[in-house]
Amino acid sequence: MRYSTNTQSVLALETSCDESAVAIIRQDARQLEVLASEIASQIKEHSKWGGVVPEIASRKHLEALPFLLEKALSNSGKKIEDIDVIAATVAPGLAGALMIGSITARTLAAMYGKPFLGVHHLEGHLASVFLSDTDRHPNPPYLVLLVSGGHTELIQVFGAGIYKRVGRSHDDAAGEAFDKVARLLGLPYPGGPAIEQCGISGDPYRFSLPKGRVSNPEGGFYPYDFSFSGLKTAMLRLVERFEASGDEIPVKDLAASFENIVAEVLVERSLKCAIDQGLKTLVMVGGVAANKRLRRMMQDQALKSEIEIYLAPKTFCTDNAAMIGAAALLRLECKKLESSLELGISPRWPLEESGLLYQTPPPF
Ligand code: KG4
Ligand code: ZN
């Protein structure tokens, strides 16, 4: 496949879970420009069932993609012939959902003779920080706190595509905890924005809540790991206590206190990890990174610890296709590589192995 030399544009598809998304982005020198970013959320469909229904997700992706493609092309002013590269999320995620984006992208790549790049969803989240419209970008090595509905991880980035996970949640991801606690408080899905909104006028210090440490069988605790199950149980006990007493449940104070303790845990452990590992730069990405209280706390505390902080732009924290396009362009920047059209999808695949997506024969 031939690549144009200077400016590169990519058409990217994201269908790993419950957002169908198509974006067109362009790279000029080191700057990424989002020409179009279209998202069709399926949240309403799934909230009726209390969680994501894989079968419905696949069907909705199939219905939405042609319209999103048309809208992205028309909003970007590009024709598909002008695009240099086609990319799609291929792992991890719901198998049927991933398949829809991947097969659409591979079909377009084959039809129009464009290179295809399969992208790891988490690498997409990591790349979202480069979508800020400033030219201030993090330089490796740096530490990333990736906080989403499926993951809560601390990842060291040594260079393009070179990662090491140094911390993780042993049970729920932070976003999952937001979603479950929101349901407990009678708030809608997704729980993160609902708790944020509800807690605005609440007292974040009214309830004392646990910070969830993970014991190391050899003694002490894992310093950079997370656990949110104890916190969830503590929230349940508080709600039960109010229900039993017949008092009105102080939903605003409960929401604010929960949000505050999650933010404190994420900030404290991330900064400790960065300092211990001698890293001067910290990046925060993923759906939960859209949370205002968390963003403010992270910025304030990083400043005090003399750690340079980079936050993904709020619009690109939750799932979107622009971040998938950004990850593809960053892969292309360091090496002129592409994925085999035989590359399939994988519901689980470690981020550290994402380089294998560009090997022939493909790993899956
Ligand atoms: O990154 P994302 O869109 O999907 C995954 O890859 O998981 O993250 C979705 C998660 C949901 O759990 C949602 O409740 C949470 O991000 N979230 C938030 C906020 N916006 C989304 N959590 C806290 N505050 C928010 N403002
Ligand atoms: Zn995601």
mmCIF file of C-alpha atoms and ligand atoms in Angstrom:
data_model
loop_
_atom_site.group_PDB
_atom_site.id
_atom_site.type_symbol
_atom_site.label_atom_id
_atom_site.label_comp_id
_atom_site.label_asym_id
_atom_site.label_seq_id
_atom_site.Cartn_x
_atom_site.Cartn_y
_atom_site.Cartn_z
ATOM 1 C CA MET A 1 0.000 0.000 0.000
ATOM 2 C CA ARG A 2 1.193 3.548 -0.691
ATOM 3 C CA TYR A 3 1.189 6.259 1.932
ATOM 4 C CA SER A 4 1.187 9.951 1.200
ATOM 5 C CA THR A 5 4.190 11.618 2.785
ATOM 6 C CA ASN A 6 3.292 14.793 4.684
ATOM 7 C CA THR A 7 -0.301 15.100 5.723
ATOM 8 C CA GLN A 8 -2.109 11.906 6.630
ATOM 9 C CA SER A 9 -5.828 11.548 7.107
ATOM 10 C CA VAL A 10 -7.580 8.619 8.702
ATOM 11 C CA LEU A 11 -11.144 7.393 8.769
ATOM 12 C CA ALA A 12 -11.660 5.621 12.091
ATOM 13 C CA LEU A 13 -14.453 3.415 13.438
ATOM 14 C CA GLU A 14 -15.176 2.525 17.070
ATOM 15 C CA THR A 15 -17.771 -0.122 17.951
ATOM 16 C CA SER A 16 -16.270 -2.004 20.901
ATOM 17 C CA CYS A 17 -19.173 -1.485 23.312
ATOM 18 C CA ASP A 18 -22.269 0.709 23.343
ATOM 19 C CA GLU A 19 -21.193 3.747 21.307
ATOM 20 C CA SER A 20 -21.087 3.598 17.514
ATOM 21 C CA ALA A 21 -18.577 6.191 16.350
ATOM 22 C CA VAL A 22 -16.908 7.365 13.158
ATOM 23 C CA ALA A 23 -14.264 10.094 12.913
ATOM 24 C CA ILE A 24 -12.009 11.639 10.343
ATOM 25 C CA ILE A 25 -8.814 13.158 11.614
ATOM 26 C CA ARG A 26 -5.750 14.575 9.978
ATOM 27 C CA GLN A 27 -2.151 14.836 11.065
ATOM 28 C CA ASP A 28 -0.095 17.770 9.956
ATOM 29 C CA ALA A 29 3.462 17.757 11.281
ATOM 30 C CA ARG A 30 2.911 16.733 14.956
ATOM 31 C CA GLN A 31 -0.560 18.285 15.242
ATOM 32 C CA LEU A 32 -3.740 16.204 15.068
ATOM 33 C CA GLU A 33 -6.878 17.880 13.780
ATOM 34 C CA VAL A 34 -10.341 16.380 14.219
ATOM 35 C CA LEU A 35 -12.263 17.051 10.992
ATOM 36 C CA ALA A 36 -15.366 15.145 12.088
ATOM 37 C CA SER A 37 -16.301 13.058 15.121
ATOM 38 C CA GLU A 38 -19.749 11.457 15.042
ATOM 39 C CA ILE A 39 -21.164 9.324 17.849
ATOM 40 C CA ALA A 40 -24.457 7.470 18.149
ATOM 41 C CA SER A 41 -24.954 6.426 21.732
ATOM 42 C CA GLN A 42 -26.981 3.309 22.465
ATOM 43 C CA ILE A 43 -27.328 4.156 26.133
ATOM 44 C CA LYS A 44 -31.135 4.466 25.998
ATOM 45 C CA GLU A 45 -31.510 1.015 24.426
ATOM 46 C CA HIS A 46 -29.405 -0.680 27.084
ATOM 47 C CA SER A 47 -30.549 1.255 30.153
ATOM 48 C CA LYS A 48 -33.954 -0.461 29.929
ATOM 49 C CA TRP A 49 -32.159 -3.759 30.625
ATOM 50 C CA GLY A 50 -29.846 -2.406 33.348
ATOM 51 C CA GLY A 51 -26.643 -3.057 31.374
ATOM 52 C CA VAL A 52 -25.229 -3.530 27.885
ATOM 53 C CA VAL A 53 -26.939 -6.359 25.942
ATOM 54 C CA PRO A 54 -24.334 -7.634 23.410
ATOM 55 C CA GLU A 55 -26.902 -8.734 20.813
ATOM 56 C CA ILE A 56 -28.608 -5.331 20.826
ATOM 57 C CA ALA A 57 -25.231 -3.554 20.679
ATOM 58 C CA SER A 58 -24.235 -5.388 17.470
ATOM 59 C CA ARG A 59 -27.584 -4.677 15.811
ATOM 60 C CA LYS A 60 -27.457 -0.988 16.713
ATOM 61 C CA HIS A 61 -23.875 -0.635 15.393
ATOM 62 C CA LEU A 62 -25.000 -2.188 12.134
ATOM 63 C CA GLU A 63 -27.908 0.248 11.870
ATOM 64 C CA ALA A 64 -25.896 3.345 12.826
ATOM 65 C CA LEU A 65 -22.621 2.955 10.901
ATOM 66 C CA PRO A 66 -23.784 3.842 7.344
ATOM 67 C CA PHE A 67 -25.361 7.092 8.580
ATOM 68 C CA LEU A 68 -22.392 7.998 10.774
ATOM 69 C CA LEU A 69 -20.017 7.373 7.861
ATOM 70 C CA GLU A 70 -22.056 9.585 5.585
ATOM 71 C CA LYS A 71 -22.242 12.348 8.222
ATOM 72 C CA ALA A 72 -18.508 12.190 9.022
ATOM 73 C CA LEU A 73 -17.561 12.444 5.355
ATOM 74 C CA SER A 74 -19.952 15.309 4.713
ATOM 75 C CA ASN A 75 -18.923 17.241 7.884
ATOM 76 C CA SER A 76 -15.223 16.829 7.109
ATOM 77 C CA GLY A 77 -15.651 17.893 3.485
ATOM 78 C CA LYS A 78 -13.683 14.795 2.438
ATOM 79 C CA LYS A 79 -14.429 12.075 -0.047
ATOM 80 C CA ILE A 80 -13.486 8.561 0.899
ATOM 81 C CA GLU A 81 -10.984 8.568 -2.003
ATOM 82 C CA ASP A 82 -9.093 11.441 -0.243
ATOM 83 C CA ILE A 83 -8.566 9.427 2.939
ATOM 84 C CA ASP A 84 -5.125 7.846 3.403
ATOM 85 C CA VAL A 85 -5.823 5.171 5.999
ATOM 86 C CA ILE A 86 -8.812 3.279 7.425
ATOM 87 C CA ALA A 87 -8.777 2.192 11.081
ATOM 88 C CA ALA A 88 -11.095 0.344 13.453
ATOM 89 C CA THR A 89 -11.030 -0.924 17.015
ATOM 90 C CA VAL A 90 -10.348 -4.671 16.931
ATOM 91 C CA ALA A 91 -9.800 -5.459 20.648
ATOM 92 C CA PRO A 92 -10.811 -5.663 23.444
ATOM 93 C CA GLY A 93 -14.613 -5.418 23.646
ATOM 94 C CA LEU A 94 -17.823 -7.259 22.798
ATOM 95 C CA ALA A 95 -17.038 -9.747 20.020
ATOM 96 C CA GLY A 96 -20.116 -9.114 17.851
ATOM 97 C CA ALA A 97 -19.829 -5.354 18.291
ATOM 98 C CA LEU A 98 -16.116 -5.287 17.387
ATOM 99 C CA MET A 99 -16.852 -7.411 14.332
ATOM 100 C CA ILE A 100 -19.225 -4.807 12.850
ATOM 101 C CA GLY A 101 -16.626 -1.993 12.933
ATOM 102 C CA SER A 102 -13.787 -4.219 11.856
ATOM 103 C CA ILE A 103 -15.560 -5.754 8.857
ATOM 104 C CA THR A 104 -16.851 -2.353 7.729
ATOM 105 C CA ALA A 105 -13.349 -0.855 7.886
ATOM 106 C CA ARG A 106 -11.707 -3.815 6.142
ATOM 107 C CA THR A 107 -14.319 -3.768 3.394
ATOM 108 C CA LEU A 108 -13.746 -0.041 2.769
ATOM 109 C CA ALA A 109 -9.965 -0.552 2.835
ATOM 110 C CA ALA A 110 -10.177 -3.381 0.296
ATOM 111 C CA MET A 111 -12.633 -1.533 -1.964
ATOM 112 C CA TYR A 112 -10.707 1.734 -2.052
ATOM 113 C CA GLY A 113 -7.189 0.267 -1.905
ATOM 114 C CA LYS A 114 -6.288 1.933 1.413
ATOM 115 C CA PRO A 115 -4.126 0.565 4.228
ATOM 116 C CA PHE A 116 -6.095 -0.837 7.191
ATOM 117 C CA LEU A 117 -4.982 -0.458 10.797
ATOM 118 C CA GLY A 118 -6.613 -2.455 13.606
ATOM 119 C CA VAL A 119 -6.409 -0.501 16.853
ATOM 120 C CA HIS A 120 -6.380 -1.609 20.504
ATOM 121 C CA HIS A 121 -9.194 0.231 22.328
ATOM 122 C CA LEU A 122 -6.974 1.161 25.288
ATOM 123 C CA GLU A 123 -4.277 2.486 22.953
ATOM 124 C CA GLY A 124 -7.079 4.681 21.579
ATOM 125 C CA HIS A 125 -7.803 6.022 25.078
ATOM 126 C CA LEU A 126 -4.077 6.659 25.601
ATOM 127 C CA ALA A 127 -3.933 8.590 22.305
ATOM 128 C CA SER A 128 -6.930 10.777 23.272
ATOM 129 C CA VAL A 129 -4.605 13.105 25.192
ATOM 130 C CA PHE A 130 -3.031 14.135 21.863
ATOM 131 C CA LEU A 131 -6.405 15.433 20.641
ATOM 132 C CA SER A 132 -6.161 18.597 22.731
ATOM 133 C CA ASP A 133 -6.060 21.652 20.517
ATOM 134 C CA THR A 134 -2.930 23.028 22.185
ATOM 135 C CA ASP A 135 0.493 21.976 20.968
ATOM 136 C CA ARG A 136 1.425 20.985 24.526
ATOM 137 C CA HIS A 137 1.792 17.187 24.493
ATOM 138 C CA PRO A 138 3.334 14.701 26.938
ATOM 139 C CA ASN A 139 6.741 13.272 26.113
ATOM 140 C CA PRO A 140 7.646 9.720 27.169
ATOM 141 C CA PRO A 141 8.437 8.334 29.614
ATOM 142 C CA TYR A 142 5.217 9.151 31.445
ATOM 143 C CA LEU A 143 2.553 7.521 33.602
ATOM 144 C CA VAL A 144 -1.073 7.231 32.469
ATOM 145 C CA LEU A 145 -4.105 6.794 34.712
ATOM 146 C CA LEU A 146 -6.674 5.136 32.470
ATOM 147 C CA VAL A 147 -10.071 5.268 34.187
ATOM 148 C CA SER A 148 -13.085 4.045 32.252
ATOM 149 C CA GLY A 149 -16.124 1.808 32.603
ATOM 150 C CA GLY A 150 -14.047 -1.295 31.901
ATOM 151 C CA HIS A 151 -10.586 -0.397 33.198
ATOM 152 C CA THR A 152 -8.776 1.341 36.049
ATOM 153 C CA GLU A 153 -5.087 1.022 35.314
ATOM 154 C CA LEU A 154 -1.796 2.788 35.806
ATOM 155 C CA ILE A 155 0.346 2.353 32.697
ATOM 156 C CA GLN A 156 3.899 3.460 32.082
ATOM 157 C CA VAL A 157 4.481 4.661 28.526
ATOM 158 C CA PHE A 158 8.101 4.473 27.413
ATOM 159 C CA GLY A 159 7.538 5.401 23.755
ATOM 160 C CA ALA A 160 5.033 4.821 20.959
ATOM 161 C CA GLY A 161 3.528 1.371 21.563
ATOM 162 C CA ILE A 162 5.783 0.474 24.509
ATOM 163 C CA TYR A 163 3.746 -0.010 27.670
ATOM 164 C CA LYS A 164 3.996 -1.539 31.115
ATOM 165 C CA ARG A 165 1.017 -1.867 33.438
ATOM 166 C CA VAL A 166 2.006 -1.036 37.014
ATOM 167 C CA GLY A 167 -1.368 -0.786 38.738
ATOM 168 C CA ARG A 168 -4.918 -2.075 38.289
ATOM 169 C CA SER A 169 -8.263 -2.602 39.982
ATOM 170 C CA HIS A 170 -8.762 -6.028 41.525
ATOM 171 C CA ASP A 171 -12.554 -5.852 41.177
ATOM 172 C CA ASP A 172 -14.758 -3.168 39.571
ATOM 173 C CA ALA A 173 -13.363 -0.458 37.345
ATOM 174 C CA ALA A 174 -13.976 3.058 38.711
ATOM 175 C CA GLY A 175 -16.607 3.793 36.034
ATOM 176 C CA GLU A 176 -18.373 0.534 36.839
ATOM 177 C CA ALA A 177 -18.472 1.571 40.519
ATOM 178 C CA PHE A 178 -20.019 4.930 39.493
ATOM 179 C CA ASP A 179 -22.633 3.055 37.441
ATOM 180 C CA LYS A 180 -23.507 0.585 40.230
ATOM 181 C CA VAL A 181 -23.650 3.229 42.974
ATOM 182 C CA ALA A 182 -25.817 5.445 40.745
ATOM 183 C CA ARG A 183 -28.312 2.581 40.415
ATOM 184 C CA LEU A 184 -28.257 2.141 44.194
ATOM 185 C CA LEU A 185 -29.064 5.852 44.610
ATOM 186 C CA GLY A 186 -31.874 5.659 42.041
ATOM 187 C CA LEU A 187 -29.905 7.679 39.462
ATOM 188 C CA PRO A 188 -29.842 6.865 35.722
ATOM 189 C CA TYR A 189 -27.189 5.116 33.591
ATOM 190 C CA PRO A 190 -24.412 6.070 32.900
ATOM 191 C CA GLY A 191 -23.793 6.688 36.576
ATOM 192 C CA GLY A 192 -20.724 8.929 36.301
ATOM 193 C CA PRO A 193 -22.382 12.036 34.834
ATOM 194 C CA ALA A 194 -25.530 11.395 36.942
ATOM 195 C CA ILE A 195 -23.559 11.258 40.213
ATOM 196 C CA GLU A 196 -21.509 14.294 39.189
ATOM 197 C CA GLN A 197 -24.656 16.310 38.502
ATOM 198 C CA CYS A 198 -26.482 15.156 41.633
ATOM 199 C CA GLY A 199 -23.477 15.767 43.896
ATOM 200 C CA ILE A 200 -22.862 19.367 42.835
ATOM 201 C CA SER A 201 -24.770 20.783 45.796
ATOM 202 C CA GLY A 202 -23.988 17.858 48.148
ATOM 203 C CA ASP A 203 -21.531 17.754 51.055
ATOM 204 C CA PRO A 204 -18.493 15.689 49.906
ATOM 205 C CA TYR A 205 -17.254 15.222 53.497
ATOM 206 C CA ARG A 206 -20.493 14.178 55.225
ATOM 207 C CA PHE A 207 -19.751 10.448 55.116
ATOM 208 C CA SER A 208 -16.502 8.741 55.907
ATOM 209 C CA LEU A 209 -15.913 6.087 53.237
ATOM 210 C CA PRO A 210 -13.177 3.425 52.748
ATOM 211 C CA LYS A 211 -10.345 3.901 50.264
ATOM 212 C CA GLY A 212 -10.090 0.222 49.285
ATOM 213 C CA ARG A 213 -6.545 -1.093 49.695
ATOM 214 C CA VAL A 214 -5.466 -4.383 48.121
ATOM 215 C CA SER A 215 -3.512 -6.673 50.489
ATOM 216 C CA ASN A 216 -0.327 -8.276 49.308
ATOM 217 C CA PRO A 217 -0.176 -11.929 50.557
ATOM 218 C CA GLU A 218 3.500 -11.330 51.332
ATOM 219 C CA GLY A 219 2.570 -8.480 53.688
ATOM 220 C CA GLY A 220 1.362 -4.893 53.392
ATOM 221 C CA PHE A 221 -0.562 -3.585 50.405
ATOM 222 C CA TYR A 222 -0.068 -3.265 46.674
ATOM 223 C CA PRO A 223 0.658 0.466 46.547
ATOM 224 C CA TYR A 224 -0.685 1.197 43.049
ATOM 225 C CA ASP A 225 -3.697 -1.134 42.903
ATOM 226 C CA PHE A 226 -7.360 -0.339 43.455
ATOM 227 C CA SER A 227 -10.440 -2.014 44.900
ATOM 228 C CA PHE A 228 -13.901 -0.464 44.777
ATOM 229 C CA SER A 229 -16.003 -3.349 46.121
ATOM 230 C CA GLY A 230 -15.683 -2.309 49.798
ATOM 231 C CA LEU A 231 -16.705 1.227 48.898
ATOM 232 C CA LYS A 232 -19.749 -0.076 47.042
ATOM 233 C CA THR A 233 -20.757 -2.145 50.077
ATOM 234 C CA ALA A 234 -20.244 0.856 52.378
ATOM 235 C CA MET A 235 -22.598 2.885 50.151
ATOM 236 C CA LEU A 236 -25.183 0.073 50.260
ATOM 237 C CA ARG A 237 -25.023 -0.079 54.091
ATOM 238 C CA LEU A 238 -25.548 3.700 54.325
ATOM 239 C CA VAL A 239 -28.586 3.557 52.040
ATOM 240 C CA GLU A 240 -29.983 0.591 54.042
ATOM 241 C CA ARG A 241 -29.458 2.516 57.293
ATOM 242 C CA PHE A 242 -31.486 5.477 56.024
ATOM 243 C CA GLU A 243 -34.181 3.178 54.640
ATOM 244 C CA ALA A 244 -34.465 1.320 57.966
ATOM 245 C CA SER A 245 -34.743 4.543 59.955
ATOM 246 C CA GLY A 246 -37.397 5.893 57.600
ATOM 247 C CA ASP A 247 -35.346 9.090 57.102
ATOM 248 C CA GLU A 248 -35.084 10.605 53.660
ATOM 249 C CA ILE A 249 -32.000 9.309 51.816
ATOM 250 C CA PRO A 250 -29.548 12.231 51.441
ATOM 251 C CA VAL A 251 -28.797 11.385 47.808
ATOM 252 C CA LYS A 252 -26.847 14.591 47.083
ATOM 253 C CA ASP A 253 -24.480 14.166 50.040
ATOM 254 C CA LEU A 254 -24.038 10.452 49.285
ATOM 255 C CA ALA A 255 -23.257 11.198 45.617
ATOM 256 C CA ALA A 256 -20.782 13.964 46.493
ATOM 257 C CA SER A 257 -19.058 11.868 49.195
ATOM 258 C CA PHE A 258 -18.726 8.875 46.857
ATOM 259 C CA GLU A 259 -17.383 10.977 43.998
ATOM 260 C CA ASN A 260 -14.936 12.706 46.329
ATOM 261 C CA ILE A 261 -13.484 9.505 47.815
ATOM 262 C CA VAL A 262 -13.049 7.906 44.362
ATOM 263 C CA ALA A 263 -11.256 11.034 43.151
ATOM 264 C CA GLU A 264 -9.009 11.084 46.248
ATOM 265 C CA VAL A 265 -8.031 7.434 45.782
ATOM 266 C CA LEU A 266 -7.283 7.862 42.071
ATOM 267 C CA VAL A 267 -5.253 11.029 42.609
ATOM 268 C CA GLU A 268 -3.268 9.774 45.631
ATOM 269 C CA ARG A 269 -2.297 6.438 44.081
ATOM 270 C CA SER A 270 -1.437 7.895 40.679
ATOM 271 C CA LEU A 271 0.789 10.591 42.133
ATOM 272 C CA LYS A 272 2.489 8.149 44.502
ATOM 273 C CA CYS A 273 3.160 5.836 41.570
ATOM 274 C CA ALA A 274 4.587 8.645 39.407
ATOM 275 C CA ILE A 275 6.821 9.885 42.233
ATOM 276 C CA ASP A 276 8.033 6.385 43.227
ATOM 277 C CA GLN A 277 8.822 5.530 39.588
ATOM 278 C CA GLY A 278 10.674 8.811 39.074
ATOM 279 C CA LEU A 279 8.221 9.957 36.380
ATOM 280 C CA LYS A 280 7.657 13.704 36.137
ATOM 281 C CA THR A 281 4.641 13.541 33.823
ATOM 282 C CA LEU A 282 1.165 12.156 34.479
ATOM 283 C CA VAL A 283 -1.629 11.744 31.917
ATOM 284 C CA MET A 284 -5.296 11.000 32.671
ATOM 285 C CA VAL A 285 -7.671 9.471 30.091
ATOM 286 C CA GLY A 286 -10.915 7.419 29.900
ATOM 287 C CA GLY A 287 -14.607 8.090 30.586
ATOM 288 C CA VAL A 288 -14.186 8.836 34.312
ATOM 289 C CA ALA A 289 -11.457 11.377 33.450
ATOM 290 C CA ALA A 290 -14.325 13.614 32.262
ATOM 291 C CA ASN A 291 -15.289 14.108 35.924
ATOM 292 C CA LYS A 292 -14.823 17.748 36.957
ATOM 293 C CA ARG A 293 -14.017 17.109 40.615
ATOM 294 C CA LEU A 294 -11.416 14.503 39.640
ATOM 295 C CA ARG A 295 -9.860 16.783 37.010
ATOM 296 C CA ARG A 296 -9.597 19.682 39.449
ATOM 297 C CA MET A 297 -8.192 17.548 42.276
ATOM 298 C CA MET A 298 -5.668 15.885 39.949
ATOM 299 C CA GLN A 299 -4.470 19.246 38.632
ATOM 300 C CA ASP A 300 -4.183 20.805 42.105
ATOM 301 C CA GLN A 301 -2.359 17.881 43.697
ATOM 302 C CA ALA A 302 -0.033 17.361 40.727
ATOM 303 C CA LEU A 303 0.980 21.004 40.930
ATOM 304 C CA LYS A 304 1.826 20.576 44.636
ATOM 305 C CA SER A 305 3.909 17.479 43.827
ATOM 306 C CA GLU A 306 5.628 19.213 40.885
ATOM 307 C CA ILE A 307 4.281 16.628 38.460
ATOM 308 C CA GLU A 308 3.350 17.873 35.006
ATOM 309 C CA ILE A 309 -0.233 16.912 34.241
ATOM 310 C CA TYR A 310 -2.003 16.312 30.916
ATOM 311 C CA LEU A 311 -5.735 15.583 30.798
ATOM 312 C CA ALA A 312 -7.541 14.197 27.750
ATOM 313 C CA PRO A 313 -10.019 16.808 26.419
ATOM 314 C CA LYS A 314 -13.393 16.176 28.072
ATOM 315 C CA THR A 315 -15.160 15.427 24.772
ATOM 316 C CA PHE A 316 -12.654 12.692 23.972
ATOM 317 C CA CYS A 317 -12.633 11.009 27.421
ATOM 318 C CA THR A 318 -15.659 8.772 26.808
ATOM 319 C CA ASP A 319 -15.608 6.343 23.870
ATOM 320 C CA ASN A 320 -15.206 8.005 20.471
ATOM 321 C CA ALA A 321 -13.585 7.242 17.128
ATOM 322 C CA ALA A 322 -11.257 10.273 17.010
ATOM 323 C CA MET A 323 -9.039 8.621 19.640
ATOM 324 C CA ILE A 324 -8.913 5.448 17.508
ATOM 325 C CA GLY A 325 -7.830 7.544 14.522
ATOM 326 C CA ALA A 326 -5.228 9.288 16.701
ATOM 327 C CA ALA A 327 -3.793 5.946 17.826
ATOM 328 C CA ALA A 328 -3.601 4.777 14.195
ATOM 329 C CA LEU A 329 -1.792 7.974 13.142
ATOM 330 C CA LEU A 330 0.656 7.695 16.033
ATOM 331 C CA ARG A 331 1.427 4.104 14.994
ATOM 332 C CA LEU A 332 1.975 5.304 11.421
ATOM 333 C CA GLU A 333 4.173 8.156 12.581
ATOM 334 C CA CYS A 334 6.739 5.867 14.161
ATOM 335 C CA LYS A 335 6.647 3.166 11.460
ATOM 336 C CA LYS A 336 4.908 2.810 8.115
ATOM 337 C CA LEU A 337 2.960 -0.226 9.177
ATOM 338 C CA GLU A 338 -0.472 -1.617 8.563
ATOM 339 C CA SER A 339 -2.604 -4.568 9.666
ATOM 340 C CA SER A 340 -3.380 -7.593 7.571
ATOM 341 C CA LEU A 341 -6.881 -7.590 6.080
ATOM 342 C CA GLU A 342 -7.092 -11.021 7.702
ATOM 343 C CA LEU A 343 -6.841 -9.491 11.169
ATOM 344 C CA GLY A 344 -10.004 -10.439 13.075
ATOM 345 C CA ILE A 345 -11.179 -9.275 16.475
ATOM 346 C CA SER A 346 -10.437 -10.313 20.049
ATOM 347 C CA PRO A 347 -12.687 -9.687 23.073
ATOM 348 C CA ARG A 348 -9.575 -9.754 25.307
ATOM 349 C CA TRP A 349 -6.105 -8.729 24.336
ATOM 350 C CA PRO A 350 -3.370 -7.157 26.506
ATOM 351 C CA LEU A 351 -2.314 -3.604 25.675
ATOM 352 C CA GLU A 352 1.341 -4.630 25.952
ATOM 353 C CA GLU A 353 0.793 -6.934 22.944
ATOM 354 C CA SER A 354 -0.854 -4.333 20.712
ATOM 355 C CA GLY A 355 2.217 -4.240 18.430
ATOM 356 C CA LEU A 356 1.216 -7.707 17.198
ATOM 357 C CA LEU A 357 -1.841 -6.199 15.482
ATOM 358 C CA TYR A 358 0.572 -5.012 12.763
ATOM 359 C CA GLN A 359 2.244 -8.338 12.141
ATOM 360 C CA THR A 360 1.628 -10.822 9.354
ATOM 361 C CA PRO A 361 0.263 -13.393 9.953
ATOM 362 C CA PRO A 362 -2.022 -11.582 12.417
ATOM 363 C CA PRO A 363 -2.383 -12.896 15.982
ATOM 364 C CA PHE A 364 -6.164 -13.447 15.657
HETATM 365 O O1 KG4 B 1 -14.329 5.283 28.399
HETATM 366 P P1 KG4 B 1 -15.766 4.946 28.458
HETATM 367 O O2 KG4 B 1 -16.724 5.735 27.594
HETATM 368 O O3 KG4 B 1 -16.041 3.449 28.112
HETATM 369 C C1 KG4 B 1 -15.180 2.403 28.430
HETATM 370 O O4 KG4 B 1 -14.230 2.150 27.646
HETATM 371 O O5 KG4 B 1 -15.425 1.798 29.500
HETATM 372 O O6 KG4 B 1 -16.193 5.079 29.998
HETATM 373 C C2 KG4 B 1 -17.521 4.970 30.411
HETATM 374 C C3 KG4 B 1 -17.558 5.129 31.916
HETATM 375 C C4 KG4 B 1 -18.929 4.871 32.512
HETATM 376 O O7 KG4 B 1 -18.781 3.977 33.577
HETATM 377 C C5 KG4 B 1 -19.375 6.248 32.992
HETATM 378 O O8 KG4 B 1 -20.204 6.207 34.163
HETATM 379 C C6 KG4 B 1 -18.056 6.927 33.285
HETATM 380 O O9 KG4 B 1 -17.187 6.474 32.276
HETATM 381 N N1 KG4 B 1 -18.169 8.392 33.198
HETATM 382 C C7 KG4 B 1 -17.965 9.218 34.250
HETATM 383 C C8 KG4 B 1 -18.247 10.534 33.779
HETATM 384 N N2 KG4 B 1 -18.575 10.452 32.456
HETATM 385 C C9 KG4 B 1 -18.513 9.124 32.126
HETATM 386 N N3 KG4 B 1 -17.601 8.968 35.528
HETATM 387 C C10 KG4 B 1 -17.515 10.017 36.377
HETATM 388 N N4 KG4 B 1 -17.787 11.299 36.001
HETATM 389 C C11 KG4 B 1 -18.147 11.601 34.740
HETATM 390 N N5 KG4 B 1 -18.392 12.848 34.381
HETATM 391 ZN ZN ZN B 2 -13.373 2.981 26.299
#
